[in-house]
Short mmCIF file of C-alpha atoms in Angstrom, two decimals:
data_model
loop_
_atom_site.label_atom_id
_atom_site.label_comp_id
_atom_site.label_asym_id
_atom_site.label_seq_id
_atom_site.Cartn_x
_atom_site.Cartn_y
_atom_site.Cartn_z
CA MET A 1 92.41 82.77 118.09
CA ARG A 2 93.35 85.07 115.26
CA ARG A 3 92.19 84.17 111.81
CA ALA A 4 94.86 83.15 109.36
CA SER A 5 95.12 85.57 106.47
CA ARG A 6 93.88 84.50 103.09
CA ILE A 7 95.00 85.47 99.62
CA LEU A 8 93.59 88.85 98.70
CA VAL A 9 91.67 89.00 95.45
CA PRO A 10 90.29 92.49 94.76
CA ALA A 11 86.72 92.81 93.57
CA ALA A 12 88.06 94.44 90.43
CA LEU A 13 89.69 91.16 89.43
CA LEU A 14 86.41 89.39 88.82
CA LEU A 15 84.21 92.24 87.70
CA SER A 16 86.39 94.27 85.38
CA ALA A 17 89.83 93.19 84.27
CA VAL A 18 89.23 89.48 84.00
CA ALA A 19 85.96 90.10 82.20
CA ALA A 20 87.63 92.51 79.80
CA SER A 21 90.81 90.57 79.10
CA VAL A 22 93.34 88.25 80.65
CA GLY A 23 96.57 89.19 82.41
CA ILE A 24 98.35 92.45 83.04
CA VAL A 25 98.91 94.72 80.10
CA SER A 26 101.86 97.02 79.57
CA VAL A 27 100.53 100.25 78.11
CA PRO A 28 102.90 102.60 76.27
CA ALA A 29 103.44 105.98 77.87
CA PRO A 30 100.99 108.58 76.50
CA PRO A 31 102.35 111.28 74.16
CA VAL A 32 101.35 114.03 76.60
CA LYS A 33 101.95 114.40 80.30
CA PRO A 34 99.44 116.05 82.66
CA ASP A 35 100.31 117.90 85.83
CA VAL A 36 100.29 115.24 88.56
CA ALA A 37 102.14 114.86 91.83
CA PRO A 38 101.91 112.56 94.85
CA ALA A 39 99.61 113.87 97.58
CA ALA A 40 102.43 113.53 100.08
CA ALA A 41 100.51 114.48 103.22
CA LEU A 42 97.78 111.90 102.59
CA ASN A 43 100.23 109.15 101.68
CA ASP A 44 102.21 109.86 104.83
CA LEU A 45 99.03 109.96 106.96
CA TRP A 46 97.90 106.49 105.89
CA ASN A 47 101.38 104.97 106.01
CA ARG A 48 101.94 106.20 109.56
CA TYR A 49 98.51 104.96 110.60
CA GLY A 50 99.08 101.55 109.04
CA ASP A 51 102.56 101.15 110.49
CA GLN A 52 101.24 101.75 114.03
CA GLY A 53 99.37 98.44 113.93
CA GLY A 54 96.47 97.46 116.14
CA HIS A 55 93.93 98.52 113.49
CA TRP A 56 93.88 98.98 109.69
CA THR A 57 97.30 98.23 108.23
CA GLY A 58 96.25 98.13 104.58
CA GLY A 59 93.18 97.74 102.42
CA ASP A 60 91.51 98.42 99.11
CA ARG A 61 88.47 100.31 97.77
CA THR A 62 89.25 103.61 99.60
CA ALA A 63 85.99 105.55 99.32
CA SER A 64 85.61 108.64 101.52
CA VAL A 65 82.29 110.05 102.73
CA PRO A 66 82.21 113.44 104.52
CA LEU A 67 79.99 113.38 107.61
CA PRO A 68 77.91 116.32 108.92
CA ASP A 69 80.09 116.84 112.01
CA GLY A 70 83.30 117.29 110.00
CA ARG A 71 84.52 113.72 110.29
CA THR A 72 85.07 111.43 107.29
CA ALA A 73 84.07 107.76 106.97
CA TRP A 74 86.63 105.85 104.90
CA LEU A 75 85.20 102.68 103.39
CA PHE A 76 87.46 99.71 102.68
CA SER A 77 86.89 96.23 101.32
CA ASP A 78 89.52 93.53 102.06
CA THR A 79 91.52 94.92 105.00
CA PHE A 80 94.63 93.72 106.79
CA LEU A 81 94.41 94.13 110.57
CA GLY A 82 96.85 93.22 113.33
CA GLU A 83 100.44 94.30 113.72
CA VAL A 84 103.27 95.52 111.49
CA ASN A 85 106.86 94.64 112.34
CA PRO A 86 109.62 97.30 112.48
CA ASP A 87 110.91 96.10 109.10
CA HIS A 88 107.43 96.74 107.58
CA SER A 89 106.60 93.03 107.32
CA ARG A 90 103.38 91.48 108.60
CA PRO A 91 103.11 88.34 110.73
CA PRO A 92 102.04 85.41 108.51
CA ASP A 93 98.82 84.97 110.54
CA SER A 94 97.72 88.59 110.10
CA PRO A 95 93.90 88.67 110.06
CA ILE A 96 91.90 90.00 107.14
CA ALA A 97 88.38 91.43 107.30
CA ARG A 98 86.32 91.59 104.11
CA ASN A 99 85.21 95.17 104.83
CA THR A 100 85.96 97.86 107.41
CA LEU A 101 85.37 101.56 108.11
CA VAL A 102 88.09 103.92 109.30
CA VAL A 103 87.02 107.12 111.06
CA GLN A 104 88.91 110.33 110.33
CA ARG A 105 88.41 113.06 112.90
CA ALA A 106 87.47 116.62 111.96
CA ASP A 107 91.08 117.69 112.66
CA GLY A 108 92.31 115.28 109.97
CA THR A 109 93.80 112.63 112.24
CA LEU A 110 92.80 108.99 111.79
CA ALA A 111 90.96 107.36 114.68
CA GLU A 112 89.52 103.89 115.11
CA THR A 113 89.02 101.11 112.56
CA ARG A 114 85.48 99.73 112.74
CA HIS A 115 85.15 95.99 112.12
CA GLY A 116 83.13 93.07 113.43
CA GLY A 117 84.19 90.28 115.76
CA THR A 118 86.78 91.06 118.41
CA ALA A 119 90.28 92.50 118.46
CA ASP A 120 91.74 89.00 118.67
CA ASP A 121 89.34 87.47 116.15
CA PRO A 122 88.15 90.27 113.85
CA ALA A 123 85.47 89.89 111.20
CA ALA A 124 83.90 92.08 108.56
CA LEU A 125 81.94 95.10 109.76
CA ILE A 126 79.06 94.21 107.42
CA ARG A 127 78.36 90.49 107.17
CA GLY A 128 75.76 88.34 105.48
CA PRO A 129 74.51 84.83 106.08
CA GLY A 130 76.48 81.68 105.27
CA SER A 131 79.30 82.06 102.80
CA GLU A 132 78.42 85.54 101.52
CA HIS A 133 80.88 88.37 101.97
CA PHE A 134 80.42 92.08 101.25
CA TRP A 135 82.70 94.46 99.37
CA ALA A 136 82.13 98.20 99.77
CA GLY A 137 80.78 100.50 97.10
CA ASP A 138 80.16 104.18 97.79
CA GLY A 139 78.26 105.88 100.60
CA ILE A 140 76.22 109.01 101.15
CA VAL A 141 74.58 110.82 104.08
CA GLU A 142 70.78 110.88 104.09
CA GLY A 143 69.44 112.93 107.00
CA ASP A 144 70.78 111.46 110.25
CA VAL A 145 72.16 108.24 108.74
CA LEU A 146 75.03 107.12 106.52
CA ARG A 147 73.97 104.73 103.76
CA VAL A 148 76.53 102.53 102.00
CA LEU A 149 75.99 100.18 99.08
CA TYR A 150 77.80 96.84 99.34
CA ASN A 151 78.06 94.18 96.67
CA ARG A 152 77.64 90.62 97.91
CA TYR A 153 79.71 87.64 96.83
CA GLU A 154 79.26 83.98 97.59
CA THR A 155 82.22 81.68 98.15
CA THR A 156 82.01 78.57 96.00
CA GLY A 157 85.34 76.86 96.77
CA SER A 158 88.78 77.24 98.30
CA GLY A 159 90.52 79.01 95.42
CA GLY A 160 91.13 82.73 95.17
CA LEU A 161 88.59 83.10 92.34
CA ASP A 162 86.06 80.66 93.76
CA PHE A 163 83.24 83.13 94.34
CA ARG A 164 80.30 84.55 92.43
CA SER A 165 78.28 87.74 92.55
CA ALA A 166 75.15 87.50 94.70
CA GLY A 167 73.62 90.98 94.40
CA THR A 168 73.64 94.37 96.13
CA SER A 169 72.65 95.41 99.66
CA LEU A 170 72.28 98.77 101.39
CA ALA A 171 73.75 99.17 104.87
CA THR A 172 72.56 101.98 107.15
CA PHE A 173 74.71 103.45 109.93
CA ARG A 174 73.21 105.67 112.61
CA LEU A 175 74.94 109.02 113.07
CA PRO A 176 76.94 110.22 114.84
CA ALA A 177 77.73 106.81 116.41
CA LEU A 178 78.26 105.09 113.02
CA THR A 179 76.43 102.05 114.39
CA PRO A 180 75.08 99.63 111.75
CA SER A 181 71.30 99.58 112.08
CA GLU A 182 69.86 98.00 108.93
CA LEU A 183 70.97 95.78 106.06
CA LEU A 184 68.52 95.88 103.16
CA VAL A 185 68.67 93.69 100.07
CA ILE A 186 68.16 95.85 96.98
CA PRO A 187 65.94 94.08 94.41
CA VAL A 188 68.45 94.15 91.54
CA SER A 189 70.23 91.42 89.60
CA ASP A 190 73.63 89.97 90.45
CA ARG A 191 75.06 91.05 87.07
CA VAL A 192 75.88 94.65 88.02
CA ALA A 193 78.07 95.85 90.89
CA TRP A 194 75.85 98.79 91.84
CA GLY A 195 77.18 101.67 93.92
CA SER A 196 80.60 102.23 92.38
CA GLU A 197 79.74 105.91 92.71
CA LEU A 198 76.88 107.90 94.27
CA LEU A 199 76.35 111.42 92.93
CA GLU A 200 73.78 113.92 94.22
CA ASP A 201 72.74 116.30 91.46
CA GLY A 202 69.57 118.16 90.49
CA GLY A 203 67.28 116.56 93.04
CA HIS A 204 68.44 112.99 92.41
CA THR A 205 71.05 110.60 93.69
CA TYR A 206 72.65 108.88 90.71
CA ILE A 207 73.82 105.32 91.34
CA TYR A 208 76.59 104.23 88.98
CA GLY A 209 77.46 100.57 88.59
CA ALA A 210 79.84 98.32 86.66
CA GLU A 211 78.93 95.24 84.65
CA GLN A 212 81.99 93.39 83.38
CA GLY A 213 83.81 96.66 82.71
CA HIS A 214 80.73 98.49 81.37
CA LEU A 215 79.04 101.50 82.96
CA ARG A 216 75.37 101.35 84.00
CA LEU A 217 73.23 103.93 85.79
CA ALA A 218 70.23 104.12 88.12
CA ARG A 219 68.77 106.98 90.16
CA VAL A 220 66.46 107.81 93.06
CA PRO A 221 65.16 111.09 94.50
CA ILE A 222 67.65 112.51 97.00
CA GLY A 223 67.09 110.70 100.28
CA GLY A 224 65.56 107.66 98.59
CA LEU A 225 68.35 105.08 98.31
CA ARG A 226 66.13 102.46 99.95
CA GLY A 227 64.14 102.51 96.72
CA PRO A 228 62.45 102.10 94.44
CA TRP A 229 65.20 102.72 91.85
CA GLU A 230 64.80 103.65 88.20
CA PHE A 231 67.29 102.81 85.46
CA TRP A 232 68.75 104.69 82.50
CA THR A 233 67.62 103.22 79.17
CA GLY A 234 69.71 105.45 76.91
CA HIS A 235 66.82 107.83 76.26
CA GLY A 236 64.84 107.88 79.52
CA TRP A 237 64.17 106.13 82.81
CA SER A 238 62.49 102.81 83.52
CA PRO A 239 61.53 101.04 86.78
CA ARG A 240 62.93 97.81 85.27
CA GLU A 241 66.65 97.05 85.58
CA GLU A 242 66.51 94.87 82.47
CA ASP A 243 65.76 98.02 80.43
CA SER A 244 69.06 99.64 81.43
CA VAL A 245 71.86 100.00 78.89
CA ARG A 246 75.62 99.80 78.88
CA MET A 247 76.92 103.36 78.63
CA LEU A 248 80.72 103.14 78.46
CA ALA A 249 83.33 100.37 78.28
CA GLY A 250 86.60 100.08 80.20
CA VAL A 251 85.56 101.23 83.67
CA GLY A 252 86.75 99.57 86.88
CA THR A 253 84.53 98.12 89.55
CA ALA A 254 85.24 101.30 91.53
CA PHE A 255 85.47 104.70 89.85
CA SER A 256 84.24 108.25 90.40
CA VAL A 257 81.80 110.63 88.73
CA ILE A 258 81.91 114.19 90.05
CA ARG A 259 80.46 117.48 88.87
CA ILE A 260 82.90 120.32 88.25
CA GLY A 261 81.09 123.42 87.05
CA ALA A 262 78.82 122.38 84.20
CA GLU A 263 80.87 119.28 83.46
CA TYR A 264 80.60 115.71 84.77
CA VAL A 265 83.96 114.00 85.10
CA LEU A 266 84.31 110.21 85.26
CA ILE A 267 87.68 108.99 86.55
CA THR A 268 88.70 105.34 86.29
CA MET A 269 91.67 103.08 85.74
CA ASP A 270 91.49 101.86 82.15
CA THR A 271 90.28 98.24 82.25
CA SER A 272 89.70 97.81 78.51
CA PRO A 273 92.98 95.91 78.05
CA GLY A 274 92.93 94.21 81.49
CA PHE A 275 94.80 95.58 84.50
CA SER A 276 96.36 98.79 83.21
CA PRO A 277 98.42 101.45 85.04
CA VAL A 278 96.69 104.24 83.10
CA MET A 279 94.16 106.49 84.83
CA LEU A 280 91.62 108.12 82.52
CA ALA A 281 89.14 110.97 82.80
CA TYR A 282 85.99 111.13 80.65
CA THR A 283 83.72 114.18 80.52
CA ALA A 284 80.04 114.71 79.75
CA SER A 285 77.52 117.52 79.94
CA ALA A 286 74.98 115.40 81.87
CA PRO A 287 75.21 112.64 84.49
CA THR A 288 73.73 110.28 81.88
CA GLY A 289 76.51 111.01 79.39
CA PRO A 290 77.42 110.53 76.65
CA PHE A 291 81.01 110.57 77.85
CA ARG A 292 83.57 112.01 75.45
CA GLU A 293 86.97 110.57 74.52
CA PRO A 294 89.17 110.22 77.61
CA ARG A 295 92.21 112.16 78.74
CA VAL A 296 95.12 110.41 80.42
CA LEU A 297 95.50 111.70 83.98
CA HIS A 298 98.24 109.49 85.38
CA ARG A 299 100.34 106.40 84.76
CA ALA A 300 100.82 104.55 88.08
CA PRO A 301 104.52 103.72 88.56
CA GLU A 302 103.77 100.84 90.97
CA ALA A 303 102.39 98.57 88.21
CA SER A 304 104.58 95.63 87.21
CA ASP A 305 104.31 92.03 86.08
CA ARG A 306 103.28 91.06 89.61
CA ARG A 307 101.69 94.23 91.00
CA ILE A 308 98.33 95.58 89.89
CA VAL A 309 96.68 98.96 90.30
CA TYR A 310 92.92 99.48 90.26
CA ASP A 311 89.92 101.38 91.68
CA ALA A 312 90.66 105.03 90.92
CA THR A 313 88.55 107.16 93.28
CA ALA A 314 88.31 110.95 93.46
CA HIS A 315 88.03 112.79 96.79
CA PRO A 316 86.70 116.26 95.87
CA GLN A 317 86.24 117.32 99.50
CA LEU A 318 90.02 116.97 99.96
CA SER A 319 90.88 118.84 96.76
CA ARG A 320 92.19 122.37 96.30
CA PRO A 321 90.75 124.70 93.64
CA GLY A 322 92.05 123.66 90.25
CA LYS A 323 93.22 120.29 91.60
CA LEU A 324 91.71 116.86 92.19
CA VAL A 325 92.88 114.37 94.80
CA VAL A 326 92.53 110.84 93.44
CA SER A 327 93.45 107.54 95.09
CA TYR A 328 94.09 104.16 93.55
CA ASN A 329 94.80 100.76 95.06
CA VAL A 330 97.91 98.62 94.72
CA ASN A 331 98.05 94.88 95.25
CA SER A 332 100.50 92.06 94.57
CA LEU A 333 99.53 88.89 92.77
CA ASP A 334 101.91 87.13 95.16
CA HIS A 335 100.32 87.14 98.62
CA GLY A 336 103.77 86.75 100.17
CA ASP A 337 104.69 90.22 98.92
CA ASN A 338 101.87 91.78 100.95
CA LEU A 339 103.16 90.01 104.04
CA ALA A 340 106.79 90.90 103.38
CA ASP A 341 106.02 94.61 102.91
CA ALA A 342 102.85 96.07 104.43
CA ARG A 343 103.29 99.25 102.40
CA ILE A 344 102.35 97.55 99.11
CA TYR A 345 98.68 96.91 99.86
CA ARG A 346 97.72 100.48 100.65
CA PRO A 347 96.09 103.28 98.63
CA ARG A 348 98.22 105.80 96.79
CA PHE A 349 97.02 109.40 96.58
CA VAL A 350 97.92 111.78 93.76
CA GLU A 351 96.92 115.35 92.99
CA VAL A 352 96.08 116.12 89.38
CA THR A 353 95.35 119.45 87.75
CA TRP A 354 91.77 119.89 86.52
CA PRO A 355 91.17 120.96 83.87
CA PRO A 356 94.45 119.26 82.95
CA VAL A 357 97.33 121.30 81.59
CA LEU A 358 98.98 119.04 79.05
CA ARG A 359 102.64 119.34 78.14
CA PHE A 360 104.28 117.47 75.31
CA LEU A 361 107.00 115.06 76.41
CA ARG A 362 110.50 115.85 75.20
#
C-alpha cells in the first residue's frame, strides 16, 4: 500500500527562518539589479522529468555532486514520488520519502531516483532507527566512494513542527554502483546542522554548518570526513566543537561556499528577517572568512504570502565562465497547493553573472 503524503516542512523552517524571526517577510527591491536569468535548460530538464512520474516528481535541498565517471548525484531531502496527472496535479495519496538521490547520466539526461522501500511503498534512501529521519546536506567523492552528510531529526508528535534535531551522520555510497555501505554517527552536538557545504581547498575539506541561522565551520584533511574533525575558533583550530564560533548571521540551513580565483563566495537566501526572497553573496579572502558585506544576486519572484523560497545552492560544475548556476527551493505553506500543482515544489535554477555587473534601476 502506498504511503499517504504528509505535510512538507523544509529543514530550513526549523533551523533558520523560525530561529531568526517569525513569518514571511516582504523585502523591498534592492536599488541595483544584477545580471540574472532563468537557467531555462535546467528548469525544463527537471520539469519534464518530474512530469513523467514514476520517480522523483519534486523535492527540496538540490545539492549536486559530480562523480568520477561523468555522472552527477543529485541529493534531495523531502521528495514527492508517484505519478503526476496531465493537469499537473498529484494524487492526494502521493508518497513522500524523507531523502532520495537522483542520478544524472554523463550525457546530461536524468535516470533513476534512488530511494528505499519498494515502488509501491517507498521509503527514504537513508534511514535511521525508530522515529529519526535524515535530511541531506552536501556530498563529496573520497577515492572510490561518495560520502554525504545527513542531519538527523526525531519526530516528537503529529504536527508539522513536532521534531527536534538529533545530530549528524555520514553516509557512504560505493562507486560506481551508488550502493549505501555505511552510516556513521559523527560525534558532534545536535545544535549545528553540519554539512550545508563541503569545500575542498588547500589540502583540507571544509565542513560548513548552520546553527539557528549562524555560520559555523569545521575541517578535516582531504579524504578524512570520517574524522576526527577540528573546529574554527575565530583564530585557530580546536578538536572540541564547543570551542567553535559563530561566523556570520543570516545563512540558510543549505547554502554554498565556492572558490573563484582568490576569492571565496558564500551564497545564501537571506534568513535574517525570516523567509526572504533575496539571494545574497558574501565574499572573503579565506575559507574561514571574515565575510564582507553582501551583494544582492537575485530576488525570487515565486515568493508570496503563502509560498516560501529557501536553500540557495551553487552548482559550479554546471556554470559557464563568468556565470554561476544557482538553484533555490520553492514550497507552499498550504500542502494542498503542492498537490494541486506539482510544479510548485521543485527547484528553480538561475544563472547569475560573477563578478556581478550591477545596473541602477530606472
